Structure formats: C-alpha cells, structure tokens
Amino acid sequence: MSPEVAAADRKRQVQVAARGWHDAGAITEATRTQIEERFPDDRARLGPAFRTLAFLFTCVAVHSMFGVVMPALNCSHSLAEDLVAPLAIAFGVALVAATEMFVGPMRRADSGVEAASAWLAVSFLCGGLAWMAEKPFDSGFTGLFLIAAVVCAVAAYRWGFAFLALFAALAGFGLLARTPAGRLLWIAVPLLLAVPLLKGVDSARLSPSHRQCCQAVLLVSVVALYVAVHLGSFDHRFIETIVDWDEHSTSLPAWMRPLSILATALFPIALLALAVFSRRVTMMKVAILLGVASLVTLRFYVSVAPLWVVLLAAGTAALLVVLGVRRALASGVDRERGGFTALPLFEDREKREALEMMSAVASLSPGARTLPAGDDKLTPGGGRYGGGGASDTY
Amino acid sequence: MNPDVADAVVTLERQGVLSPEQARLFGRVARRELVSVHGELRFLAYTGVLLVMGGVGLLVKENLERLGPVTIASALALAAAVCFLWVVRHAAPFTRAAAAPAHLAFDYVLLLGALLAAADLAYVEVQFTPLGAAWVWHLLLVSAFYTILAFRYDSRVVFSLALSTFAAWRGVAAGQLGASLWGSLEGAGFIRANAAACGVLFVGLGLWLKKADWKAHFEPVAAHAGWLLVLAALVSGLGDQAQGYGFALFLVGAGLAAYALWARRFWLLAMGVLGAYVGVSALVLSTFDSADVAMWWFMITALMLLPALFLLHRLVKERA
C-alpha cells in the first residue's frame, strides 16, 4: 500500500469517528467541520448505495467483456480450449493495472469500482493460474488453494481489502488441510499466528486497512482452531475430508477424543474470557456464536434434555444474561463498570437498526398463506406461524 | 483500539478543537479503555429470541399428547404475558414522534412477546377453532396486532414484521417470487398481483405516515418494503412475459429512480436504477435472442452506467 493511500486511510478514520461523535450529539457541526478541515480526505468516495451499484456494474461489465472476447478467440472450441487460462490471466493482469490506477492516480476509495476490479483481478488470476497448473500437476484442489492463498494475500497487502485477506486465510487453511498433518496444522498455525495478529489489529504502524486485514485473518484462524478441536469435526473427520471428499475413515489417535470433548466445551468460554479481558467486541460475538455451536453439539451427543427444553432454556438464559449484564453495567459509576458500558457509544444507529430489521424479517416472518389461484375468496387452512426455526403448520 | 483516532484526539485537544472533557471521552473509546457492548448484547438478545421461538415450535409439535392443548396454550399465553408485563413496565409514554430507546433489550422482549402471542393464537385456533370460518383472517389479525404494538411501543423491528405478516396473509413471500421467475410456481400471476398490491399499499402507508406525522420514522421501512415488493413482482413476471413486464419494470424503475434522486433517497435510487436496468435489458434481450448480443449489451451499458453514476454522485453527494 502506498504511503499516500495509507495516509488517506488514517484521515478517513478520524473523519468517520468525528461523524459518529456528531451523530451522537457529542460535538457540534462546526467542530466536525473543523476536524474535517484538519484531517482532509483526498479520496473520491461514493456513498453505500452508489458504491453497491458501481460494484455490481463493474462486475457485469468485466464478466460480459470476458464473454465477448472468449468467443472472438474461439475459446470454446476444443483446439482453442487452452486459450481460456491465458485469457483469464491476461484479464487478471489488466484488472490489476486498472485497480492500481483507481487507487493511485484516480484516488478512488470506497467507490465500489476499485473493490470490484481488485476482486475480479484476483478471481481471474486464480482461475487462470489454477487451470494452467491443474493440467500438468493434477493436484486436486491443492494448486487452487495455494494460488488463491498467495494471490489474495499479495492483493490484500497491496490494496488493503479485508475481504481479500479473509479469502487468503480461507485458502491458506484449505491448503493446510491438504497436508498429511492437516488437523494438527489447523491447531498449530492459529496458535502461532494469534499473538502477531492481535498485535497487528492494534498496531499504530499498520494502516487501518491492514489492521482490518489482520482482524479478518484472526477471525478465520479462531474459527479454524475451533473446527480443528471440535468433537463433531473430529468424529466426522471434517478436515481430513478436505484432502479426499470420500475419505471418512482416517484414523486419529484415540487419546485425542477426550481432549476434543474438553476443547469443544471450553473453547468458547476461553475465547469469551479472552475477548472480555482484551476488550475485543467482535471476538465476543464470535465467542457467542461458537458457544451456541458447542451447545448444539452437546445436545447432539448427550440427551441432557429434550431439544425443546435445551432451546427454551438457552434462549431464556441468553435473554436473562442480557438483562443482567445491562443492569450491572448501568448501575456502575457513569453507567460503566471495568471500562464496559451498555450505552451505544457513537454507533451508527440507522445502520444497526436496518440490519436488525432485515434479520428479524428474514428469520421470524411467517410462511405465506396458500391462496387458491384466481379465487380471492379466502379459504381456511394454510399459513404458518413462528420463525427462527419455529415455523410449522398445525 | 484505533491508534489513528487516539492520536488525532490528542492533537485536536491541543489545537483547541475538542474540549478536555470531549477529548477524555473520545480518547478512552479510541484506546479501548471504554468499550460499548450495546451491539453485542442486542445480538445476544436476538439469538435468545431465535432460540426460544425454535424451542416453542418443537414444544408444540412434540408434546401435544403428553402435555395436552390447554397446558401448552396456557404456557404460551403466560410466557407472552410475562414479556408484555416487562414491556409495559419499561415503556416510555406514547408519542407520535420517535421515542428515545427505553431499554437495550426492549425491542427483543417486545418481539418475543408478540411472536409468542401469535403462536398461541394459531395454536388455540387449530386446537379449539374459536375463529371458525374466520380463520383465514388470522394472519391479518396478527399483522394488526403487531402494528398496534409497533406504534404503541415505537418498534421498527416489530413494524417490519407486521408488514411481512400482512404480505404473508396475501400469500406473498420472497421465495415464491423467486420461484415464479423460473416458472415453477402455480398461480404465479395471482401471487404477483398480490405482491404488487401489497407493495403499493405499503408505499402509500409510508407516505401517509409521513404526511400525518404519525411515527414518520417508520416511513422508510414501509417504503423500502413496498418498492421491493413492487419491483420483485414485476421481475418475477419476466419469465412469463419478458416484453410486457420488462417495459413495466423499466417504467416503474425509472420513475422510482427519478423520485429517489429528487428526494435524495439513495437506497431507493439504487433499487430504481437496478429495476430499470433489468427491465430494459429484458426488453432488448427478448427482442434479440442471442448470447453475443447479450454480452455486448451488458458490457456496453454497464461501462456507460459507471461514469454516469460518478457524475450523478457529484450532483447529489450521498454521504460516503
């Protein structure tokens, strides 16, 4: 990442923070303007709606351009099939140049176009290189994982897109799974990476985009570690099947199973404790999700109670924890305890509410009533209630 | 931790832009000395609601014979009542404007109460049939109940659920419109008409709320849901009759984009632009049935639209 891009990235952070302070009523409009003048953003950015459109139309344009060029070179013909991979690589290289131009001389950031061109550059390069590598080496997915990990990592380092770092990490773990000691590496690598990544997330030397990349890799590593020690993954040889899709009978040392049971139970608790101790809220969310996964696993293996009892108890417990934690925090001095508060500090309320509404509608809406076609006289029956797994007919 | 913001806060305080009190608070947040778990607690509350409703569904299904319908119905009613009691205790007085959030978990306890009550109503109806022939109205009744709760307790989450329940009463769900696009849905035309009618109704409701200054902040929920339904209904018709629906989609999308541009409603603008683009593309592609033409069409038009978007953004400036 060039120094100019990194500097713009840092100033942008200050502007976004100032906007949050202003929206929360903590500073005046005049103060916000003063801050923006002192930390000027020289990038051409688009708002989220325009950005989404720009991303979509860039993808449409590039894919259809590929679709125009391919038949022109007769690539679908069996003799010309070998041209597809070089063509994809050529497209990838051209898109790398385009992305460099967008983020460099054209000073684009958060405009959708540069993210789309970076994403497409990586896709075309990975696709083309993997196609070329697959024929002589026949490596299964190993070649693809290796190429994707390297290309995505280099692109994430160069342009700072967190989603590319995420893909690099996913491909990296895919590659590790293809080795004979896949499961062991899924445990060892996250443990080795944890400290540098945690430092990277907070490092003042790294640009904000690179810090986000570290965060993305950290999240993938945490999930990978959980999967590696998870009892269900152990019993069903999840990681081993990435080497061979039909292979479910790889033998693992028997002593690992009790450890796996212990780890499935303790990992989310340990992660939550670490998240609270190090004050990392994203990690708290991950710990909650992994905790739910461990509870589901527990119910799957041990019938402690009927499933409905487990669900009701877990749901009620979650709500009671929310009420209890909120009350404990609100009753502290300045409505905080140990540096934690339940107040929404400078968050984007509109964005949060939009996400909550979409989640609620998607998961809790009732099923549609069955209407007889062409007859608007309503007849009894049909319709469902509930949601969130509760949807059913009586 | 955000070291850039932490450094900036120190600089801004030194330059006199921020007061010492402001700098202290902002600095603590940037250095992660003060951390808000507001979003995480709401996320946990949402997870709790999902789990409880999943449990309720299984409870009803698996324990009907063992516990008996009266016990189950009473248990559901009691649970809903507990939720509503909590809501009533914590609710702010009614106001036509947006109310200040009463409690972090307020929306979700209200949502849980509403869902439990609706599940109880459906269960009681199936077991004891008190609604009789009026059973067909039950989703409408539930939708009205959600609406009342949403307005009284100022919950946009519950309001969005009220709208989706109303659409469900008219036989509309998102998945059906998708199926209808690929021609795999019986009575697709009827459902499409219902979806479009629901959409128009929601948009109208939103306009009325804004005009009457009655929970005007609910308007975006109604408008977005409404336009989404109208556009989805038209898109779902492309599989049946590309020319007619394509033309209608183009007109509606272009009209919506023009209105949204004027009103500076950027997500509506995005929906309108996409709708118009899909509509005009359907018209062109149904006229020239060729893959080559399709590729050229998408390449040229998308490349033309990109600079147009940047120019448009210069005029209207959506906050980045």
XYZ file of C-alpha atoms in Angstrom:
714
model
C 0.000 0.000 0.000
C 1.427 3.366 -0.978
C 2.089 5.964 1.759
C -0.486 8.329 0.213
C -3.213 5.685 0.352
C -2.278 4.799 3.942
C -2.315 8.470 4.963
C -5.733 8.968 3.376
C -6.917 5.849 5.149
C -5.833 7.236 8.538
C -7.508 10.598 7.925
C -10.646 8.806 6.891
C -10.696 7.032 10.268
C -10.678 10.379 12.045
C -13.459 11.717 9.807
C -15.617 8.658 10.442
C -15.039 8.956 14.191
C -15.941 12.651 14.066
C -19.135 11.793 12.229
C -20.024 9.307 14.968
C -19.370 11.924 17.654
C -21.502 14.422 15.753
C -24.367 11.995 15.144
C -24.373 11.145 18.857
C -24.588 14.850 19.685
C -21.178 14.906 21.375
C -19.779 17.644 19.106
C -21.334 20.449 17.083
C -21.497 20.712 13.310
C -18.879 23.463 13.457
C -16.480 21.234 15.393
C -16.989 18.420 12.917
C -16.225 20.758 10.034
C -13.061 21.911 11.821
C -11.960 18.307 12.284
C -12.615 17.530 8.622
C -10.562 20.540 7.603
C -7.665 19.415 9.783
C -7.851 15.829 8.517
C -8.801 16.307 4.859
C -9.745 13.246 2.848
C -8.367 13.488 -0.696
C -10.036 10.309 -1.975
C -13.093 10.199 -4.245
C -15.583 8.117 -2.285
C -19.160 7.097 -3.027
C -21.977 6.557 -0.554
C -23.106 2.978 0.163
C -25.963 2.874 -2.375
C -23.882 4.320 -5.216
C -20.975 2.109 -4.169
C -23.143 -1.008 -4.397
C -24.317 -0.042 -7.880
C -20.778 0.746 -9.022
C -19.548 -2.608 -7.703
C -22.349 -4.501 -9.475
C -21.986 -2.710 -12.803
C -18.195 -3.152 -12.772
C -18.662 -6.888 -12.267
C -21.267 -7.019 -15.044
C -19.048 -5.038 -17.432
C -15.914 -7.138 -16.863
C -17.665 -10.501 -16.996
C -19.514 -9.621 -20.178
C -16.273 -8.292 -21.675
C -14.747 -11.704 -20.983
C -17.839 -13.238 -22.561
C -17.337 -11.076 -25.666
C -13.631 -11.826 -26.033
C -13.858 -15.574 -25.428
C -15.953 -16.475 -28.487
C -13.950 -13.991 -30.541
C -10.860 -16.116 -29.846
C -12.884 -19.265 -30.365
C -12.024 -20.395 -26.829
C -14.954 -22.773 -26.547
C -13.572 -24.808 -29.458
C -11.690 -27.875 -28.251
C -8.469 -26.846 -30.006
C -8.613 -23.381 -28.519
C -9.546 -24.504 -25.019
C -6.010 -23.878 -23.841
C -6.514 -20.206 -24.572
C -9.060 -19.773 -21.762
C -6.459 -19.838 -18.990
C -4.052 -17.353 -20.622
C -7.011 -15.145 -21.474
C -8.165 -15.220 -17.836
C -4.644 -14.392 -16.691
C -4.452 -11.543 -19.199
C -7.763 -10.213 -17.866
C -6.416 -10.568 -14.335
C -3.256 -8.623 -15.167
C -5.260 -5.894 -16.895
C -7.534 -5.656 -13.860
C -4.515 -5.412 -11.543
C -3.350 -2.453 -13.627
C -6.844 -0.966 -13.516
C -7.018 -1.331 -9.729
C -3.606 0.306 -9.373
C -4.863 3.170 -11.491
C -8.074 3.509 -9.479
C -6.412 3.569 -6.062
C -3.357 5.514 -7.293
C -3.707 8.365 -9.775
C -7.522 8.358 -9.748
C -7.631 8.422 -5.906
C -10.629 6.133 -5.634
C -11.548 4.638 -2.284
C -14.862 3.197 -1.099
C -16.241 3.716 -4.579
C -17.092 0.119 -5.399
C -15.150 0.177 -8.666
C -11.713 -0.430 -7.177
C -13.048 -3.148 -4.861
C -14.779 -4.855 -7.800
C -11.717 -4.632 -10.035
C -9.493 -5.976 -7.233
C -11.902 -8.840 -6.609
C -12.171 -9.628 -10.321
C -8.396 -9.383 -10.803
C -7.856 -11.935 -8.071
C -10.641 -14.201 -9.403
C -9.352 -14.182 -12.964
C -5.739 -14.690 -11.906
C -6.616 -17.551 -9.548
C -8.912 -19.169 -12.109
C -6.390 -18.866 -14.941
C -3.359 -19.970 -12.935
C -5.225 -22.872 -11.323
C -6.452 -24.021 -14.743
C -2.897 -23.945 -16.078
C -1.445 -25.694 -13.017
C -4.128 -28.352 -12.846
C -3.373 -29.978 -16.207
C 0.283 -30.934 -15.674
C 0.188 -31.487 -11.906
C -3.340 -32.803 -11.285
C -3.096 -31.706 -7.656
C -6.787 -31.806 -6.836
C -7.554 -28.568 -5.061
C -4.058 -28.123 -3.641
C -2.935 -25.963 -6.539
C -6.027 -23.799 -6.377
C -5.696 -23.314 -2.608
C -2.022 -22.424 -2.931
C -2.577 -19.989 -5.769
C -5.607 -18.395 -4.103
C -3.784 -18.016 -0.789
C -0.767 -16.346 -2.376
C -2.653 -14.138 -4.842
C -5.237 -12.998 -2.277
C -2.562 -12.337 0.361
C -0.449 -10.250 -2.027
C -3.544 -8.342 -3.187
C -4.683 -7.741 0.400
C -1.231 -6.481 1.327
C -1.080 -4.204 -1.709
C -4.609 -2.772 -1.654
C -5.712 -3.387 1.918
C -9.076 -5.007 1.220
C -10.098 -7.048 4.261
C -12.254 -9.401 2.168
C -9.159 -10.433 0.214
C -7.319 -11.154 3.470
C -10.302 -13.257 4.512
C -10.145 -15.283 1.282
C -6.377 -15.636 1.632
C -6.820 -17.063 5.119
C -9.596 -19.430 3.977
C -7.472 -20.655 1.080
C -4.474 -20.954 3.407
C -6.369 -23.203 5.784
C -7.691 -25.171 2.808
C -4.083 -25.694 1.757
C -3.047 -26.777 5.265
C -5.888 -29.296 5.308
C -4.427 -30.907 2.194
C -1.233 -31.802 4.047
C -0.864 -35.104 5.979
C -0.897 -33.262 9.316
C -3.843 -31.077 8.366
C -5.698 -31.128 11.679
C -2.520 -30.548 13.654
C -1.651 -27.571 11.471
C -5.161 -26.154 11.885
C -4.394 -26.117 15.602
C -0.761 -25.034 15.489
C -0.962 -22.254 12.906
C -3.755 -20.242 14.600
C -1.926 -20.539 17.918
C 1.297 -19.315 16.304
C -0.476 -16.515 14.450
C -2.579 -15.348 17.409
C -0.057 -13.024 19.042
C 1.221 -11.300 15.877
C -2.334 -10.894 14.601
C -3.574 -9.479 17.915
C -0.683 -7.029 17.856
C -1.406 -6.220 14.209
C -5.041 -5.381 14.926
C -3.913 -2.651 17.349
C -0.688 -1.586 15.663
C -0.236 2.125 15.005
C 2.392 1.295 12.389
C -0.117 -0.519 10.188
C -2.681 1.393 8.165
C -6.340 0.993 9.229
C -6.991 -1.220 6.183
C -4.134 -3.516 7.115
C -5.397 -3.656 10.682
C -8.763 -4.788 9.296
C -6.946 -7.423 7.232
C -5.312 -8.708 10.445
C -8.744 -8.796 12.070
C -10.170 -10.828 9.172
C -7.317 -13.360 9.323
C -7.656 -13.529 13.096
C -11.365 -14.363 12.824
C -10.743 -17.102 10.257
C -7.939 -18.502 12.436
C -10.160 -18.599 15.521
C -12.910 -20.422 13.644
C -10.363 -22.809 12.093
C -8.937 -23.602 15.514
C -12.432 -24.280 16.850
C -13.227 -26.554 13.913
C -9.947 -28.426 14.447
C -10.682 -29.171 18.092
C -14.441 -29.616 17.703
C -15.807 -33.028 18.617
C -18.135 -33.291 15.615
C -15.326 -32.364 13.252
C -13.126 -34.977 14.976
C -15.717 -37.738 14.709
C -16.709 -36.966 11.137
C -13.123 -36.274 10.003
C -14.199 -32.924 8.598
C -10.683 -31.619 7.961
C -9.474 -34.937 6.573
C -12.292 -34.982 4.005
C -10.886 -31.773 2.524
C -7.987 -33.955 1.319
C -10.281 -36.611 -0.048
C -14.017 -35.975 -0.219
C -14.804 -39.687 0.092
C -12.443 -40.318 2.952
C -14.255 -40.537 6.280
C -12.282 -43.323 7.896
C -8.894 -41.739 8.535
C -7.761 -42.962 11.900
C -6.917 -40.361 14.501
C -5.297 -41.182 17.858
C -7.939 -42.257 20.370
C -6.491 -40.053 23.107
C -7.441 -37.015 21.063
C -11.162 -37.600 21.507
C -11.408 -36.778 25.241
C -9.301 -33.694 24.577
C -11.640 -32.763 21.759
C -14.651 -33.112 24.061
C -12.991 -30.870 26.593
C -11.949 -28.339 23.967
C -15.452 -28.178 22.433
C -16.835 -27.253 25.823
C -14.092 -24.908 26.971
C -13.037 -23.139 23.776
C -15.979 -20.678 23.575
C -15.683 -19.904 27.288
C -11.941 -19.308 26.994
C -12.469 -17.170 23.899
C -15.149 -15.107 25.640
C -12.866 -14.611 28.626
C -10.029 -13.550 26.334
C -12.364 -11.213 24.432
C -13.604 -9.588 27.636
C -10.081 -9.368 29.065
C -8.657 -7.826 25.890
C -11.859 -5.782 25.252
C -12.441 -7.075 21.748
C -16.137 -6.869 20.940
C -16.001 -8.662 17.591
C -14.379 -11.596 19.325
C -17.220 -11.564 21.863
C -19.737 -12.066 19.055
C -17.685 -14.940 17.661
C -17.489 -16.468 21.152
C -21.301 -16.252 21.483
C -21.792 -17.999 18.129
C -19.249 -20.697 18.955
C -20.941 -21.122 22.336
C -24.250 -21.802 20.569
C -22.440 -24.283 18.295
C -20.984 -26.072 21.341
C -24.424 -26.235 22.979
C -25.891 -27.753 19.825
C -23.009 -30.269 19.803
C -23.655 -31.131 23.436
C -27.327 -31.772 22.679
C -26.371 -33.866 19.658
C -24.133 -36.175 21.690
C -25.793 -36.187 25.092
C -29.531 -36.100 25.509
C -29.418 -33.956 28.644
C -32.996 -32.932 27.964
C -35.375 -32.822 25.013
C -34.272 -30.373 22.332
C -37.153 -28.002 23.013
C -36.097 -27.744 26.656
C -32.496 -27.021 25.641
C -33.599 -24.354 23.156
C -36.033 -22.727 25.573
C -33.519 -22.804 28.409
C -30.682 -21.460 26.252
C -32.867 -18.709 24.772
C -34.215 -17.671 28.148
C -30.721 -17.767 29.638
C -29.435 -15.557 26.812
C -32.183 -13.002 27.458
C -31.589 -13.096 31.210
C -27.845 -12.616 30.675
C -28.609 -9.569 28.522
C -30.868 -8.087 31.194
C -28.410 -8.907 33.972
C -25.323 -7.542 32.225
C -27.149 -4.420 31.151
C -28.382 -3.815 34.704
C -24.929 -4.424 36.180
C -23.293 -2.019 33.742
C -25.994 0.646 34.097
C -25.713 0.638 37.871
C -21.993 1.473 37.819
C -20.455 4.932 38.169
C -21.094 6.878 34.931
C -23.049 3.803 33.769
C -19.890 1.759 33.256
C -18.039 -0.996 35.045
C -14.457 -2.016 34.441
C -14.408 0.084 31.286
C -17.500 -1.558 29.783
C -20.796 0.176 29.155
C -24.128 -0.883 27.666
C -24.642 2.575 26.165
C -24.360 2.820 22.385
C -21.149 4.829 22.034
C -21.059 6.738 18.736
C -22.530 3.833 16.770
C -24.395 4.229 13.502
C -27.900 3.602 14.820
C -29.596 3.669 11.411
C -27.253 1.026 10.035
C -27.640 -1.164 13.090
C -31.438 -0.925 13.036
C -31.571 -1.697 9.318
C -29.544 -4.864 9.902
C -31.735 -5.861 12.838
C -34.923 -5.355 10.834
C -33.621 -7.392 7.924
C -32.549 -10.197 10.250
C -35.903 -10.196 12.040
C -37.929 -10.229 8.814
C -35.722 -12.918 7.271
C -35.798 -15.251 10.250
C -39.084 -14.579 12.031
C -41.652 -13.833 9.313
C -44.466 -16.340 8.982
C -44.734 -18.512 5.885
C -47.106 -17.290 3.196
C -50.704 -18.427 3.299
C -51.735 -20.633 0.400
C -54.181 -18.763 -1.778
C -56.191 -20.549 -4.440
C -55.117 -19.081 -7.779
C -57.654 -16.770 -9.347
C -60.009 -17.020 -6.415
C -59.855 -14.283 -3.890
C -62.466 -15.879 -1.670
C -60.350 -16.762 1.285
C -60.454 -20.362 2.324
C -59.474 -21.821 5.654
C -56.194 -23.601 6.184
C -52.596 -23.000 5.267
C -50.452 -20.367 6.818
C -47.746 -20.940 9.300
C -46.639 -19.317 12.469
C -43.329 -18.648 14.065
C -39.929 -18.359 12.505
C -36.366 -18.780 13.635
C -36.739 -22.490 13.324
C -40.166 -22.444 14.890
C -42.131 -22.189 11.660
C -44.558 -25.018 11.338
C -48.048 -25.946 10.373
C -50.542 -27.317 12.842
C -8.318 0.145 19.519
C -7.907 2.867 16.946
C -4.458 4.436 17.292
C -5.094 6.946 14.499
C -8.168 8.341 16.221
C -6.422 8.254 19.611
C -3.552 10.341 18.220
C -5.962 12.682 16.443
C -7.903 13.293 19.654
C -4.703 14.416 21.419
C -3.877 16.734 18.507
C -7.372 18.154 18.343
C -7.413 18.844 22.064
C -4.057 20.583 21.820
C -5.369 22.714 18.973
C -8.445 23.626 20.996
C -10.918 21.945 18.646
C -12.045 19.493 21.329
C -12.632 20.380 24.965
C -10.722 18.373 27.609
C -13.940 16.539 28.584
C -14.690 15.603 24.976
C -11.091 14.569 24.384
C -11.088 12.427 27.514
C -14.201 10.521 26.451
C -13.222 10.136 22.784
C -9.687 9.150 23.758
C -10.898 6.479 26.151
C -13.108 4.971 23.455
C -10.341 5.107 20.821
C -7.850 3.478 23.197
C -10.447 0.846 24.142
C -10.411 1.946 27.762
C -14.167 2.350 27.447
C -15.917 -0.295 25.363
C -19.594 -0.425 24.456
C -21.170 -3.879 24.462
C -24.511 -2.464 23.311
C -24.412 -4.188 19.924
C -23.192 -7.468 21.389
C -25.949 -7.549 23.995
C -28.580 -6.847 21.342
C -27.077 -9.603 19.226
C -27.316 -11.964 22.194
C -30.923 -10.895 22.787
C -31.763 -11.618 19.132
C -30.102 -15.039 19.452
C -32.182 -15.618 22.587
C -35.431 -14.817 20.759
C -34.499 -17.168 17.909
C -33.696 -19.990 20.334
C -36.872 -19.508 22.357
C -39.074 -19.483 19.258
C -37.297 -22.575 17.952
C -37.992 -24.258 21.297
C -41.629 -23.177 21.249
C -42.094 -24.695 17.798
C -40.746 -28.036 18.987
C -42.638 -27.864 22.268
C -45.917 -27.524 20.428
C -45.097 -30.206 17.899
C -43.652 -32.866 20.190
C -45.620 -32.518 23.385
C -49.173 -32.117 22.274
C -50.336 -35.515 23.541
C -48.242 -35.573 26.702
C -48.974 -32.086 27.992
C -52.357 -31.512 26.421
C -53.511 -28.497 24.403
C -54.765 -26.485 27.389
C -51.408 -26.681 29.172
C -49.487 -25.695 26.057
C -51.824 -22.828 25.185
C -51.731 -21.563 28.772
C -47.943 -21.811 28.928
C -47.580 -19.808 25.725
C -50.057 -17.202 26.965
C -48.269 -16.953 30.284
C -44.870 -16.522 28.614
C -46.277 -13.829 26.322
C -47.873 -12.106 29.312
C -44.564 -12.062 31.193
C -42.904 -10.408 28.204
C -45.680 -7.816 27.872
C -45.608 -7.069 31.595
C -41.900 -6.328 31.318
C -42.544 -4.197 28.241
C -45.298 -2.202 29.956
C -43.044 -1.599 32.970
C -40.201 -0.270 30.855
C -42.119 1.529 28.103
C -41.907 5.271 27.631
C -45.190 7.178 27.299
C -46.731 7.114 23.833
C -45.591 9.746 21.397
C -46.359 10.270 17.726
C -42.695 11.036 17.124
C -39.733 8.739 17.601
C -39.326 7.793 21.247
C -35.983 7.532 22.965
C -34.940 3.867 23.316
C -36.386 2.651 26.628
C -34.042 -0.260 27.248
C -31.377 -2.093 25.327
C -33.421 -5.313 25.197
C -36.794 -3.598 24.808
C -37.296 -4.357 21.111
C -36.441 -8.001 21.560
C -38.581 -8.667 24.624
C -41.464 -6.972 22.786
C -40.727 -9.058 19.704
C -40.664 -12.247 21.752
C -43.970 -11.381 23.419
C -45.545 -10.634 20.039
C -44.280 -13.869 18.495
C -45.391 -15.953 21.475
C -48.849 -14.374 21.401
C -49.152 -15.015 17.665
C -48.008 -18.620 18.077
C -50.538 -19.049 20.881
C -53.337 -17.639 18.750
C -52.513 -20.004 15.898
C -52.282 -22.949 18.265
C -55.540 -22.158 20.045
C -57.268 -21.745 16.693
C -56.106 -25.126 15.450
C -56.990 -26.905 18.688
C -60.241 -25.178 19.647
C -61.215 -23.344 16.416
C -62.670 -20.246 18.102
C -62.305 -18.281 14.884
C -64.162 -20.921 12.862
C -64.651 -19.794 9.280
C -62.868 -16.553 10.108
C -59.579 -18.494 10.439
C -58.440 -17.103 7.099
C -58.186 -13.712 8.749
C -55.791 -14.881 11.418
C -52.603 -13.612 9.756
C -54.317 -10.267 9.164
C -55.272 -10.212 12.824
C -51.686 -10.976 13.808
C -50.419 -8.277 11.454
C -52.814 -5.740 13.006
C -51.724 -6.826 16.482
C -48.047 -6.360 15.554
C -48.864 -2.946 14.058
C -50.558 -1.781 17.256
C -47.603 -2.970 19.323
C -45.141 -1.344 16.923
C -46.914 2.021 17.072
C -47.526 2.000 20.804
C -44.010 0.938 21.703
C -42.224 2.602 18.809
C -40.573 -0.522 17.440
C -39.479 -0.529 13.821
C -38.433 -4.173 14.138
C -41.980 -5.198 15.073
C -43.390 -2.876 12.383
C -41.296 -4.604 9.719
C -42.619 -7.936 10.970
C -46.184 -6.562 10.795
C -45.656 -5.726 7.120
C -44.168 -9.118 6.269
C -47.045 -10.836 8.115
C -49.563 -8.786 6.126
C -47.821 -9.856 2.915
C -47.929 -13.467 4.137
C -51.692 -13.078 4.646
C -51.931 -12.106 0.994
C -49.961 -15.233 0.124
C -46.697 -13.432 -0.601
C -43.225 -14.487 0.473
C -39.870 -13.631 -1.084
C -39.072 -17.213 -2.069
C -42.293 -17.539 -4.058
C -41.486 -14.582 -6.276
C -38.098 -16.095 -6.999
C -39.711 -19.423 -7.898
C -42.187 -17.636 -10.138
C -39.306 -16.046 -12.106
C -38.214 -19.529 -13.155
C -41.784 -20.549 -13.901
C -42.067 -23.129 -11.147
C -44.915 -21.662 -9.141
C -48.574 -22.431 -9.525
C -50.884 -19.420 -9.549
C -47.891 -17.140 -10.025
C -49.928 -14.383 -11.649
C -52.277 -14.156 -8.706
C -49.444 -14.056 -6.167
C -47.645 -11.486 -8.308
C -50.713 -9.269 -8.316
C -50.992 -9.631 -4.554
C -47.312 -8.780 -4.115
C -47.636 -5.668 -6.247
C -50.805 -4.606 -4.421
C -49.123 -5.111 -1.040
C -46.173 -3.080 -2.275
C -48.352 -0.189 -3.393
C -50.246 -0.327 -0.104
C -47.010 -0.213 1.922
C -45.658 2.716 -0.093
C -48.973 4.529 0.392
C -48.941 3.770 4.102
C -45.432 5.185 4.345
C -46.465 8.381 2.581
C -49.455 8.751 4.882
C -47.369 8.232 7.999
C -45.002 10.930 6.880
C -47.732 13.344 5.870
C -49.761 12.831 9.032
C -46.572 12.987 11.119
C -47.538 9.721 12.778
C -44.393 7.771 13.506
C -42.861 9.352 10.422
C -39.622 7.445 11.101
C -41.497 4.234 10.162
C -41.858 5.551 6.617
C -38.523 4.235 5.294
C -39.436 0.725 6.491
C -42.761 0.812 4.632
C -41.301 2.495 1.544
C -38.383 0.089 1.147
C -40.535 -2.998 1.753
C -43.206 -1.649 -0.617
C -40.915 -0.806 -3.510
C -39.064 -4.074 -3.064
C -42.355 -5.973 -3.394
C -43.481 -3.966 -6.443
C -40.155 -4.460 -8.248
C -39.893 -8.133 -7.243
C -43.437 -8.734 -8.513
C -42.513 -7.235 -11.886
C -39.182 -9.091 -12.083
C -40.971 -12.358 -11.299
C -43.118 -11.824 -14.404
C -40.130 -11.682 -16.761
C -40.101 -15.457 -17.029
C -43.713 -15.437 -18.323
C -43.801 -12.351 -20.488
C -40.477 -10.601 -20.843
C -41.660 -7.788 -23.120
C -44.641 -6.608 -21.096
C -43.104 -6.976 -17.668
C -39.757 -5.662 -18.920
C -41.409 -2.488 -20.151
C -43.384 -2.076 -16.919
C -40.250 -2.724 -14.859
C -38.326 -0.138 -16.835
C -41.057 2.467 -16.361
C -41.516 1.797 -12.648
C -37.763 1.567 -12.010
C -37.028 4.769 -13.903
C -39.872 6.562 -12.132
C -38.658 5.367 -8.750
C -35.075 6.400 -9.576
C -36.221 9.864 -10.619
C -38.295 10.318 -7.464
C -35.496 8.950 -5.269
C -32.993 11.289 -6.868
C -35.254 14.243 -6.222
C -35.910 13.133 -2.642
C -32.252 12.102 -2.119
C -33.307 8.617 -1.057
C -30.239 6.736 -2.172
C -31.187 3.119 -1.485
C -34.460 3.693 -3.324
C -32.406 5.201 -6.137
C -30.287 2.044 -6.262
C -33.429 -0.111 -6.377
C -34.911 2.056 -9.135
C -31.750 2.037 -11.254
C -31.417 -1.732 -10.936
C -35.121 -2.230 -11.719
C -34.948 -0.007 -14.811
C -31.743 -1.702 -15.969
C -33.196 -5.188 -15.575
C -36.384 -4.046 -17.341
C -34.689 -2.507 -20.350
C -32.249 -5.454 -20.535
C -35.186 -7.876 -20.607
C -36.758 -5.856 -23.424
C -33.581 -5.870 -25.502
C -32.698 -9.495 -24.858
C -36.196 -10.744 -25.634
C -36.055 -8.854 -28.944
C -32.585 -10.123 -29.944
C -32.400 -13.680 -28.701
C -28.637 -14.126 -28.940
C -25.882 -14.721 -26.391
C -23.489 -12.470 -28.325
C -25.931 -9.589 -28.282
C -26.470 -10.152 -24.555
C -22.737 -9.962 -23.834
C -22.274 -6.822 -25.925
C -25.360 -5.264 -24.379
C -24.235 -5.845 -20.802
C -20.669 -4.767 -21.496
C -21.541 -1.504 -23.220
C -24.394 -0.489 -20.954
C -22.532 -1.293 -17.732
C -19.495 0.647 -18.944
C -21.738 3.591 -19.822
C -23.524 3.483 -16.488
C -20.352 3.659 -14.397
C -19.303 7.209 -15.355
C -22.968 8.214 -15.200
C -23.079 7.041 -11.591
C -19.998 9.063 -10.682
C -21.425 12.154 -12.377
C -24.726 11.687 -10.596
C -22.945 11.302 -7.279
C -21.213 14.626 -7.835
C -24.634 16.240 -8.141
C -26.367 14.629 -5.175
C -23.463 13.607 -2.882
C -24.548 10.605 -0.861
C -22.662 10.593 2.440
C -19.756 8.173 1.949
